[in-house]
Short mmCIF file of C-alpha atoms in Angstrom, two decimals:
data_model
loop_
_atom_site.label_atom_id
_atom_site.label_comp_id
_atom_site.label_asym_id
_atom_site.label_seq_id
_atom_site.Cartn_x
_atom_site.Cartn_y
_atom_site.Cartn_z
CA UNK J 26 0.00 0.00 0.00
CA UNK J 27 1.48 3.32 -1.38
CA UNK J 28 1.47 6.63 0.67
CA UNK J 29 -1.69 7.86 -0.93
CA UNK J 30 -3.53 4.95 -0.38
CA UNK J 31 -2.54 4.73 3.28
CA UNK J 32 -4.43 7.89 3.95
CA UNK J 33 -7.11 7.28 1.63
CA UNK J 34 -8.15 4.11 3.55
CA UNK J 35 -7.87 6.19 6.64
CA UNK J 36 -10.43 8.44 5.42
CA UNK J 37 -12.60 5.32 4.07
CA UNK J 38 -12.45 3.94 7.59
CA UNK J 39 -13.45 7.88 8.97
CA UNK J 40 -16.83 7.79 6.71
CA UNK J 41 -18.00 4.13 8.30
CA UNK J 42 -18.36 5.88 11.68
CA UNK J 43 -21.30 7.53 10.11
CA UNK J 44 -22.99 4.54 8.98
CA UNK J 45 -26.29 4.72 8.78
CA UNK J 46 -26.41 7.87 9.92
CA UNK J 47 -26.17 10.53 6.60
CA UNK J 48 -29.28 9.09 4.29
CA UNK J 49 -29.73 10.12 1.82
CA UNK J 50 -26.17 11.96 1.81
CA UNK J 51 -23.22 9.19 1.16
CA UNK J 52 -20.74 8.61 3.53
CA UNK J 53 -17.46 10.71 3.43
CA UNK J 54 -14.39 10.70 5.18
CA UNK J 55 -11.10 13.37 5.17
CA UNK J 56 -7.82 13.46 5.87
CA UNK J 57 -5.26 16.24 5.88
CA UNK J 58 -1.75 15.49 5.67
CA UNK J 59 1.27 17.73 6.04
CA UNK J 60 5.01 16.89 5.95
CA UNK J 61 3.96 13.51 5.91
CA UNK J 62 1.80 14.18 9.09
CA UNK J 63 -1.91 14.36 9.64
CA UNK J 64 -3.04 17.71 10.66
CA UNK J 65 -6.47 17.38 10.19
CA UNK J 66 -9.71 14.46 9.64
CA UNK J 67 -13.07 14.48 9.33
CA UNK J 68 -16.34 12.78 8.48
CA UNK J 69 -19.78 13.37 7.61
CA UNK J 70 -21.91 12.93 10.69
CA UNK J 71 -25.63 13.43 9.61
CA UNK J 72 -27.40 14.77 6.54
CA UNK J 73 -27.97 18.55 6.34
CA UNK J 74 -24.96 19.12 8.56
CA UNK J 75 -21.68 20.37 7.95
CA UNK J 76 -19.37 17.95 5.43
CA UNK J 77 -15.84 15.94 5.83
CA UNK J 78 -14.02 18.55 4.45
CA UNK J 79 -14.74 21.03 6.42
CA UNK J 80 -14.53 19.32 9.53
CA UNK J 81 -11.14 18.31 8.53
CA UNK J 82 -10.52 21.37 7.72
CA UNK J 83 -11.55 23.31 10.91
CA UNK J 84 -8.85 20.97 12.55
CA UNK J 85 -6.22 21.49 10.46
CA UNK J 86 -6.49 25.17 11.05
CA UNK J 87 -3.94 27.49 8.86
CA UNK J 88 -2.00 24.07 8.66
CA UNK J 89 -4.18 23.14 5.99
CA UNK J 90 -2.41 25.90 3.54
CA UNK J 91 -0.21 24.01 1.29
CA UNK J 92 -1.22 20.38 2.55
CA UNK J 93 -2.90 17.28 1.04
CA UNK J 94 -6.44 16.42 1.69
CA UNK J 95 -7.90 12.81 0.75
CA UNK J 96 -11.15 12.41 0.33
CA UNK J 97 -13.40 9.34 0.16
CA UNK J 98 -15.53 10.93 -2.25
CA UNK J 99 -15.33 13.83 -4.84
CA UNK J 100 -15.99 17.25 -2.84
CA UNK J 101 -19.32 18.76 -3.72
CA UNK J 102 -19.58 22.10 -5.71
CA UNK J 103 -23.05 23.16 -5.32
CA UNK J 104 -25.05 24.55 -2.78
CA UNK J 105 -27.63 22.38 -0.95
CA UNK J 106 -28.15 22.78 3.00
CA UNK J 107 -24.81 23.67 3.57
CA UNK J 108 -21.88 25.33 0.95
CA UNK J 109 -19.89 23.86 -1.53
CA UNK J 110 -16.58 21.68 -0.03
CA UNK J 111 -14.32 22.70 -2.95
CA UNK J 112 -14.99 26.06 -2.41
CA UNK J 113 -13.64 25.42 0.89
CA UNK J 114 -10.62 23.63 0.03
CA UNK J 115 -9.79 26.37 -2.58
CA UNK J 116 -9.86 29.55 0.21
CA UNK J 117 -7.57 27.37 2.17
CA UNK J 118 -5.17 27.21 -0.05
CA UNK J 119 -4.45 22.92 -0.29
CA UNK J 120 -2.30 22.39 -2.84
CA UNK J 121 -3.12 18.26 -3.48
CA UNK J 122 -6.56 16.71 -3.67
CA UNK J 123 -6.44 13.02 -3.50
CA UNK J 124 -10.34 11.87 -4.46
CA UNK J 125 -11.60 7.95 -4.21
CA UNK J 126 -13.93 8.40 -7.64
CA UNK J 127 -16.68 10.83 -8.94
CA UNK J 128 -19.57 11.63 -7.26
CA UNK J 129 -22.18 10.13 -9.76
CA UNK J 130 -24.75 12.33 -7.89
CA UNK J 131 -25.71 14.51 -11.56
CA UNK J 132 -25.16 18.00 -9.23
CA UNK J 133 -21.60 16.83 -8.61
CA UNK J 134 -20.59 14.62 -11.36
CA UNK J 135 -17.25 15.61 -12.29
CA UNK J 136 -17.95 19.90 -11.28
CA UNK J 137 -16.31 19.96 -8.21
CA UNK J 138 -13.05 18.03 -9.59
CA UNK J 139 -12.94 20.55 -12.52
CA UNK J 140 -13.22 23.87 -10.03
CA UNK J 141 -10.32 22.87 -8.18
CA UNK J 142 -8.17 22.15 -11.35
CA UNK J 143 -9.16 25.66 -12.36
CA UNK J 144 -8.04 26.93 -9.29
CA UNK J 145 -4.31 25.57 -9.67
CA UNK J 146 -4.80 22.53 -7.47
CA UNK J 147 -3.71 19.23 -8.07
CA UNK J 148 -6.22 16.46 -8.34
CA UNK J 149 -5.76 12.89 -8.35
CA UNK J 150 -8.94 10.51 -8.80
CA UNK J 151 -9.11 6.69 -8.55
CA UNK J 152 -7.04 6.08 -5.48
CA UNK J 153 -9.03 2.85 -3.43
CA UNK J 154 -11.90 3.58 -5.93
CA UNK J 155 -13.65 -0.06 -5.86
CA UNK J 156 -13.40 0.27 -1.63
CA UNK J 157 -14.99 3.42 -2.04
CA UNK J 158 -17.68 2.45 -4.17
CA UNK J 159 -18.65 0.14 -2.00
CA UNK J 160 -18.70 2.21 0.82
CA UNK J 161 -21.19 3.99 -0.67
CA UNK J 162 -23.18 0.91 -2.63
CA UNK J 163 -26.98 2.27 -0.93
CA UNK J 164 -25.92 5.84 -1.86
CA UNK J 165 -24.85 4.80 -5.27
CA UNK J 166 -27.92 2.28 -6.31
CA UNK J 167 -30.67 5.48 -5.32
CA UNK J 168 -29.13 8.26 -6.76
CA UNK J 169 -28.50 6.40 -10.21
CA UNK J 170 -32.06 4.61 -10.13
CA UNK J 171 -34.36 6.31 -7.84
CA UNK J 172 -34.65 2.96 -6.12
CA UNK J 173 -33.59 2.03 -2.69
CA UNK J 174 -30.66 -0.69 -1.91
CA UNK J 175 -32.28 -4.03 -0.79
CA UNK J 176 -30.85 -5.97 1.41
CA UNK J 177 -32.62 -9.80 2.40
CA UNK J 178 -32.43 -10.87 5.44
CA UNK J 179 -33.82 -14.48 6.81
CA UNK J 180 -32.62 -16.61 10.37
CA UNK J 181 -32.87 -20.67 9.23
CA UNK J 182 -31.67 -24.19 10.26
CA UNK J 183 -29.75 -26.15 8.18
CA UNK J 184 -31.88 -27.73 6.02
CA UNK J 185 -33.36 -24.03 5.16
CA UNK J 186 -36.68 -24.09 7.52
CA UNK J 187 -37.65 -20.91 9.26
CA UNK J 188 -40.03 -22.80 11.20
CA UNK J 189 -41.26 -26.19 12.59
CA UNK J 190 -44.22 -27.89 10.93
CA UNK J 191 -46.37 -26.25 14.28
CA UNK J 192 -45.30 -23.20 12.90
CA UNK J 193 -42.94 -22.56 15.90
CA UNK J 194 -40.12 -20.04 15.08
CA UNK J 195 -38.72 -18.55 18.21
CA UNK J 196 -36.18 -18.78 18.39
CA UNK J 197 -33.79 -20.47 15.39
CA UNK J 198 -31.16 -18.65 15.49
CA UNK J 199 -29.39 -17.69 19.15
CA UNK J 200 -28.90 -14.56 20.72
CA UNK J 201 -25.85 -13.33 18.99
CA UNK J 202 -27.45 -13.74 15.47
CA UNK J 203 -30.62 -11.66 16.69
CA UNK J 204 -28.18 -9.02 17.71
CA UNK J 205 -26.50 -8.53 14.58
CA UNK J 206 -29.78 -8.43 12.83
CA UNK J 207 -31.15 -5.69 15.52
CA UNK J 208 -27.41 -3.72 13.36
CA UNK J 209 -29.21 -4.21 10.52
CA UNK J 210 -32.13 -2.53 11.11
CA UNK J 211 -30.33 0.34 12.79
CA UNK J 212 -28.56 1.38 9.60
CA UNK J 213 -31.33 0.88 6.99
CA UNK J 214 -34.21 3.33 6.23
CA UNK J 215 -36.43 1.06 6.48
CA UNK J 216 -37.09 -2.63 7.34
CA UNK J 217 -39.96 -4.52 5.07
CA UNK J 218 -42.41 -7.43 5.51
CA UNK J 219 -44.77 -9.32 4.45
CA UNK J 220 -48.35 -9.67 6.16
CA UNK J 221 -48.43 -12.73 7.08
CA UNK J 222 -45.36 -12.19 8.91
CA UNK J 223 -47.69 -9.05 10.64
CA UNK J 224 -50.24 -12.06 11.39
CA UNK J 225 -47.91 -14.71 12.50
CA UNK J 226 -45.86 -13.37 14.79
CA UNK J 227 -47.44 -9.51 15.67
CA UNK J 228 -43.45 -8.13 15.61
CA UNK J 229 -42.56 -4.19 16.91
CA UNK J 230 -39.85 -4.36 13.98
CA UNK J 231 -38.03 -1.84 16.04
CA UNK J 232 -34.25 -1.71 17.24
CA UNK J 233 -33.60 -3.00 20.31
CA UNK J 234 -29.74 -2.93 20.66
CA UNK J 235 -27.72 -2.48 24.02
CA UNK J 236 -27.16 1.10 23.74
CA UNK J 237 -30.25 2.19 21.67
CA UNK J 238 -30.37 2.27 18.48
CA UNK J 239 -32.41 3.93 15.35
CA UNK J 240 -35.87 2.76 14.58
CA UNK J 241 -36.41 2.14 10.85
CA UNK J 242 -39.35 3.21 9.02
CA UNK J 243 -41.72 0.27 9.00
CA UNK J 244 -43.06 -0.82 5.46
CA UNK J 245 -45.70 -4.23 5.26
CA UNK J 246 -46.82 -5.36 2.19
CA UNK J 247 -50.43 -6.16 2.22
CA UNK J 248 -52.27 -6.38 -1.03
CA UNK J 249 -55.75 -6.91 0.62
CA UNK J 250 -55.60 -4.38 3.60
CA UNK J 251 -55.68 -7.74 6.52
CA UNK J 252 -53.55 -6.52 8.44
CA UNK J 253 -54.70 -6.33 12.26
CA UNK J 254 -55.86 -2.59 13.39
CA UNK J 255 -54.55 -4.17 16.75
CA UNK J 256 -50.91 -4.94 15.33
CA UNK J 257 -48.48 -3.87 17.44
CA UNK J 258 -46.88 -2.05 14.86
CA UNK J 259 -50.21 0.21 14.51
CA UNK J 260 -50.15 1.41 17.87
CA UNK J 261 -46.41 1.65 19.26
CA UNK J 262 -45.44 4.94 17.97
CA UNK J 263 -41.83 3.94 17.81
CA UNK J 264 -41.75 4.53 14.13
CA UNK J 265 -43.51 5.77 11.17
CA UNK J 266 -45.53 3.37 9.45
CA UNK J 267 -46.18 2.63 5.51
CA UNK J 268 -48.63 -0.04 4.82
CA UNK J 269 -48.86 -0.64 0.76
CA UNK J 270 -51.78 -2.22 -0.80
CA UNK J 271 -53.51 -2.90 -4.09
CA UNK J 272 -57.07 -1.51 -5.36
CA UNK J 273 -58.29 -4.69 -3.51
CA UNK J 274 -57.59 -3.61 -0.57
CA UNK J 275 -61.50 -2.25 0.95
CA UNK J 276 -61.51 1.18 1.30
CA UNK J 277 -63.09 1.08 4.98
CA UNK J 278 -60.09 -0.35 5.90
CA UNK J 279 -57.88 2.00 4.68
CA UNK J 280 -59.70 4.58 6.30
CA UNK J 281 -59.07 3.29 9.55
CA UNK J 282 -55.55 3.08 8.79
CA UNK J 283 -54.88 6.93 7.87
CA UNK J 284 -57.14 7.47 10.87
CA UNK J 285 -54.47 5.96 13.42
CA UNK J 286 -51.40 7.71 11.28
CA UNK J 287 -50.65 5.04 8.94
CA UNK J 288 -49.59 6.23 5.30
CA UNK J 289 -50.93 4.35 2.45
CA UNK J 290 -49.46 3.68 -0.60
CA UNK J 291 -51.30 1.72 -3.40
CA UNK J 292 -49.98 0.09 -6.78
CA UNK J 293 -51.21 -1.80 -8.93
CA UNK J 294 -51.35 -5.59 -8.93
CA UNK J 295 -48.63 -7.54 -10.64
CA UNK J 296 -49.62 -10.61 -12.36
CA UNK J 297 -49.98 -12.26 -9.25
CA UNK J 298 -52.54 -10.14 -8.12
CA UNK J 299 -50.16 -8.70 -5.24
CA UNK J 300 -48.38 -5.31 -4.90
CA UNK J 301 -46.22 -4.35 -7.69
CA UNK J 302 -42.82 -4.45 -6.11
CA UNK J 303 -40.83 -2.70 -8.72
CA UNK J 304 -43.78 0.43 -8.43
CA UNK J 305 -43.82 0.54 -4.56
CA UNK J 306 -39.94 0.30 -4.32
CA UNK J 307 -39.94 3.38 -7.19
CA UNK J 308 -42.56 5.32 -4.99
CA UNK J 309 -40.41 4.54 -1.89
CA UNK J 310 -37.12 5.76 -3.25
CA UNK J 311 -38.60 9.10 -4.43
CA UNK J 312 -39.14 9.58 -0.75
CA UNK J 313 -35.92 9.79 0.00
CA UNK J 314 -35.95 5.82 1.68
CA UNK J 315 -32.35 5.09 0.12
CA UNK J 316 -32.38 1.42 1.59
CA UNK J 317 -34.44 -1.39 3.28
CA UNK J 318 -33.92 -3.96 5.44
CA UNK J 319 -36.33 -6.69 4.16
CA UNK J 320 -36.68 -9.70 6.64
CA UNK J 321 -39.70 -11.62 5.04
CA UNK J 322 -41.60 -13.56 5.00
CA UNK J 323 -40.84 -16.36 2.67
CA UNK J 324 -43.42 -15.03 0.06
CA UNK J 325 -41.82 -11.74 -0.13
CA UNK J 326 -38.37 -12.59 -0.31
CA UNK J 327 -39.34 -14.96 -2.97
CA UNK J 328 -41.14 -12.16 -4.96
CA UNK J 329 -37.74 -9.84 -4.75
CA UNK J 330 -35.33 -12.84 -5.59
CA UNK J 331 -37.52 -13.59 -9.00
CA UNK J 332 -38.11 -9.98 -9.65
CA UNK J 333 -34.01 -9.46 -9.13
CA UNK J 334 -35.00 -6.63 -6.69
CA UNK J 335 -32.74 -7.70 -3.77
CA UNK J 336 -29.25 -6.00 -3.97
CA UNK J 337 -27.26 -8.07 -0.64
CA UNK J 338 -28.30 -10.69 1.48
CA UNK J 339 -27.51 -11.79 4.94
CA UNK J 340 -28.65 -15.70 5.55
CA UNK J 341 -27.91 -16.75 9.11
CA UNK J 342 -28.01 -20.48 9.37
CA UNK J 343 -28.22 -22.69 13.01
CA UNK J 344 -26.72 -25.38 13.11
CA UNK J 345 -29.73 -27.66 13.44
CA UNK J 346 -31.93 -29.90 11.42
CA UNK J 347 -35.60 -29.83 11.68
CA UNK J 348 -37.12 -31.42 8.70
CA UNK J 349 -40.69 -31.50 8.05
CA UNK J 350 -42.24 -31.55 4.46
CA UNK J 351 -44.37 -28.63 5.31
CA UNK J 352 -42.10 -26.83 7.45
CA UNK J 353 -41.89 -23.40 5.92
CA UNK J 354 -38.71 -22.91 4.04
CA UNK J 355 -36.56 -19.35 4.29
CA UNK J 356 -37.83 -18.22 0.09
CA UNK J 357 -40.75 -19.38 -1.18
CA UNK J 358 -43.41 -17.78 -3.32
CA UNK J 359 -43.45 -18.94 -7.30
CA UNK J 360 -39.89 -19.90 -7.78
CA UNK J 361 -37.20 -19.77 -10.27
CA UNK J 362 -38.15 -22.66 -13.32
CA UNK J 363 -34.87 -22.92 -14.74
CA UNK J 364 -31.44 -23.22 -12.80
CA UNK J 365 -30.05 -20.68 -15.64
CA UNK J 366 -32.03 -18.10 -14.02
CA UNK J 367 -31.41 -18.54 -10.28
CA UNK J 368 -30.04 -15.87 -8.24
CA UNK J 369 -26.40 -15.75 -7.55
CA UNK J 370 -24.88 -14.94 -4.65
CA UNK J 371 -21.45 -12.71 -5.31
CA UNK J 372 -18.69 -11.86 -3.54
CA UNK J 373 -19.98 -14.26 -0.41
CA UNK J 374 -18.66 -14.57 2.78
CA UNK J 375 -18.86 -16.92 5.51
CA UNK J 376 -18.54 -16.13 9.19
CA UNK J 377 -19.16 -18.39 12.18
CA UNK J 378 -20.74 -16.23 14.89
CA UNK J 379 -20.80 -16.42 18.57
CA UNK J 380 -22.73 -19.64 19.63
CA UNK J 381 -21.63 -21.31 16.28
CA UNK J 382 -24.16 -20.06 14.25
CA UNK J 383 -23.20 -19.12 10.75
CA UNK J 384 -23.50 -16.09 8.57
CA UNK J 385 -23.43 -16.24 4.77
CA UNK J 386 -23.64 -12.69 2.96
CA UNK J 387 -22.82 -11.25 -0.41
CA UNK J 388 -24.17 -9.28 -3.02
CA UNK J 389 -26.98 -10.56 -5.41
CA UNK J 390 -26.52 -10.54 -8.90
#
């Protein structure tokens, strides 16, 4: 690893403290280096706050004149809720920018890179671009399509059941597992399900993690409009709620909902006679909900793995063996015909957790 890259992965690791935390800004870390000394880092904490540059820059002080700066991402040049970062960068007089890759985002896109070069300052671009990139992979997938990132998310034996043939769930997977899923939630958007999930096991879908935690906005997919006006999640106030339905869904019903707070949204049915995924998850990312935690049920995750919605999964696997022929299985719905077509799993890793279950995730193709 070269000099430049050093510091670039420094400010790569600076922008995952932030995880989570900047929807639907991307993650962005600093570093200012001096004399072969850092004088000044940064990241961006929360959207509509102040940037990684200029937090970086505030440290370094007038030590910044004449330094380097690395950035995880290209500086912005326009004005949204707070002021351009090249701008910045320019009045304090850095002489080397060091920039992981383009901001795609079509108000950046190449501007800010060009305004520094006009101002006499050295740019390099490309330096830990692919780690970059993938810092950013929610940020990147909504502001190119509109769309949020979808990450699956299912707890099963071995043998792939997420429940016994009584139906009895709680719980598969131990205490560890449940914990990393509860991180999940807190750095998504949103977190998805099915209604018969709603019906089966009446979950909060909140995040209940040692020292807090955010609570995603909670989305359930329910064509007809069954789901309980006693639901837990229709009465907790711990989060907002977006229930999406079809035209079959009775209108009395949605009445009630909007009368306890509930926001509808209603597409039209696919040619399954259920809610048009690729519409909702269109509506959904034109409200800013950049990505979503989707943890079933097996209908659902079925639906997104056919459609080729899903973006990651996360598959945590006990070590135990349940059988039963009508034992529900972790993806279900209509199914994939021919192998050609299945759903591949890239770039997968596996990780045996505390308590020996396992974790396999990766990106889906």
């Amino acid at each position: 690893m070269n000099r430049d890259e050093k510091y670039m992965q420094m400010a790569i690791d600076l922008a995952k403290n932030a995880i989570g935390r900047t929807s639907p800004n991307p993650m962005v870390g600093a570093v200012i280096v001096k004399n072969n000394r850092i004088v000044g880092c940064g990241w961006h904490r929360k959207a509509g706050t102040e940037h990684a540059e200029v937090h970086a820059l505030r440290a370094a002080g007038e030590l910044a004149k004449g330094a380097d700066i690395y950035v995880s991402l290209e500086p912005c040049s326009h004005y949204g809720r707070t002021p351009p970062c090249c701008d910045a960068i320019i009045k304090a007089g850095l002489k080397r920018v060091v920039v992981a890759m383009t901001d795609t985002n079509p108000k950046v896109a190449g501007r800010g890179i060009k305004k520094m070069r006009d101002a006499g300052i050295e740019v390099i671009t490309g330096v830990l671009e692919n780690e970059a990139r993938k810092l950013n992979d929610v940020f990147f997938k909504w502001i190119e399509t509109k769309s949020p990132f979808i990450t699956i998310k299912s707890a099963m034996t071995l043998d792939g059941k997420i429940s016994t043939v009584s139906g009895q769930s709680q719980w598969i997977t131990n205490e560890h597992s449940r914990q990393y899923g509860h991180k999940l939630r807190d750095i998504n958007d949103a977190i998805m399900v099915g209604i018969n999930t709603i019906i089966s096991d009446d979950p909060s879908l909140t995040t209940r993690l040692p020292n807090g935690g955010k609570n995603p906005i909670r989305i359930i997919v329910d064509s007809t409009g069954k789901v309980p006006l006693t639901a837990k999640i229709l009465n907790d106030n711990a989060a907002p709620v977006i229930v999406a339905v079809t035209e079959k869904a009775a209108s009395e019903k949605i009445t009630a909902l909007k009368n306890k707070g509930i926001e509808i949204i209603q597409t039209a049915a696919d040619e399954n006679n259920q809610v048009n995924l690729k519409e909702l998850l269109h509506i959904l990312g034109q409200k800013d909900i950049c990505s979503i935690l989707v943890e079933g049920g097996a209908t659902l995750l079925g639906s997104l793995i056919c459609q080729k919605l899903a973006d990651k999964a996360y598959f945590f696997i006990a070590p135990k063996l349940i059988g039963g022929k009508t034992a529900k299985s972790a993806v279900e719905g209509i199914g994939i015909a021919d192998l050609s077509n299945a759903a591949l799993l890239s770039e997968p890793s596996v990780e045996i957790l505390e308590g020996s279950d396992i974790l396999i995730k990766g990106y889906l193709k």
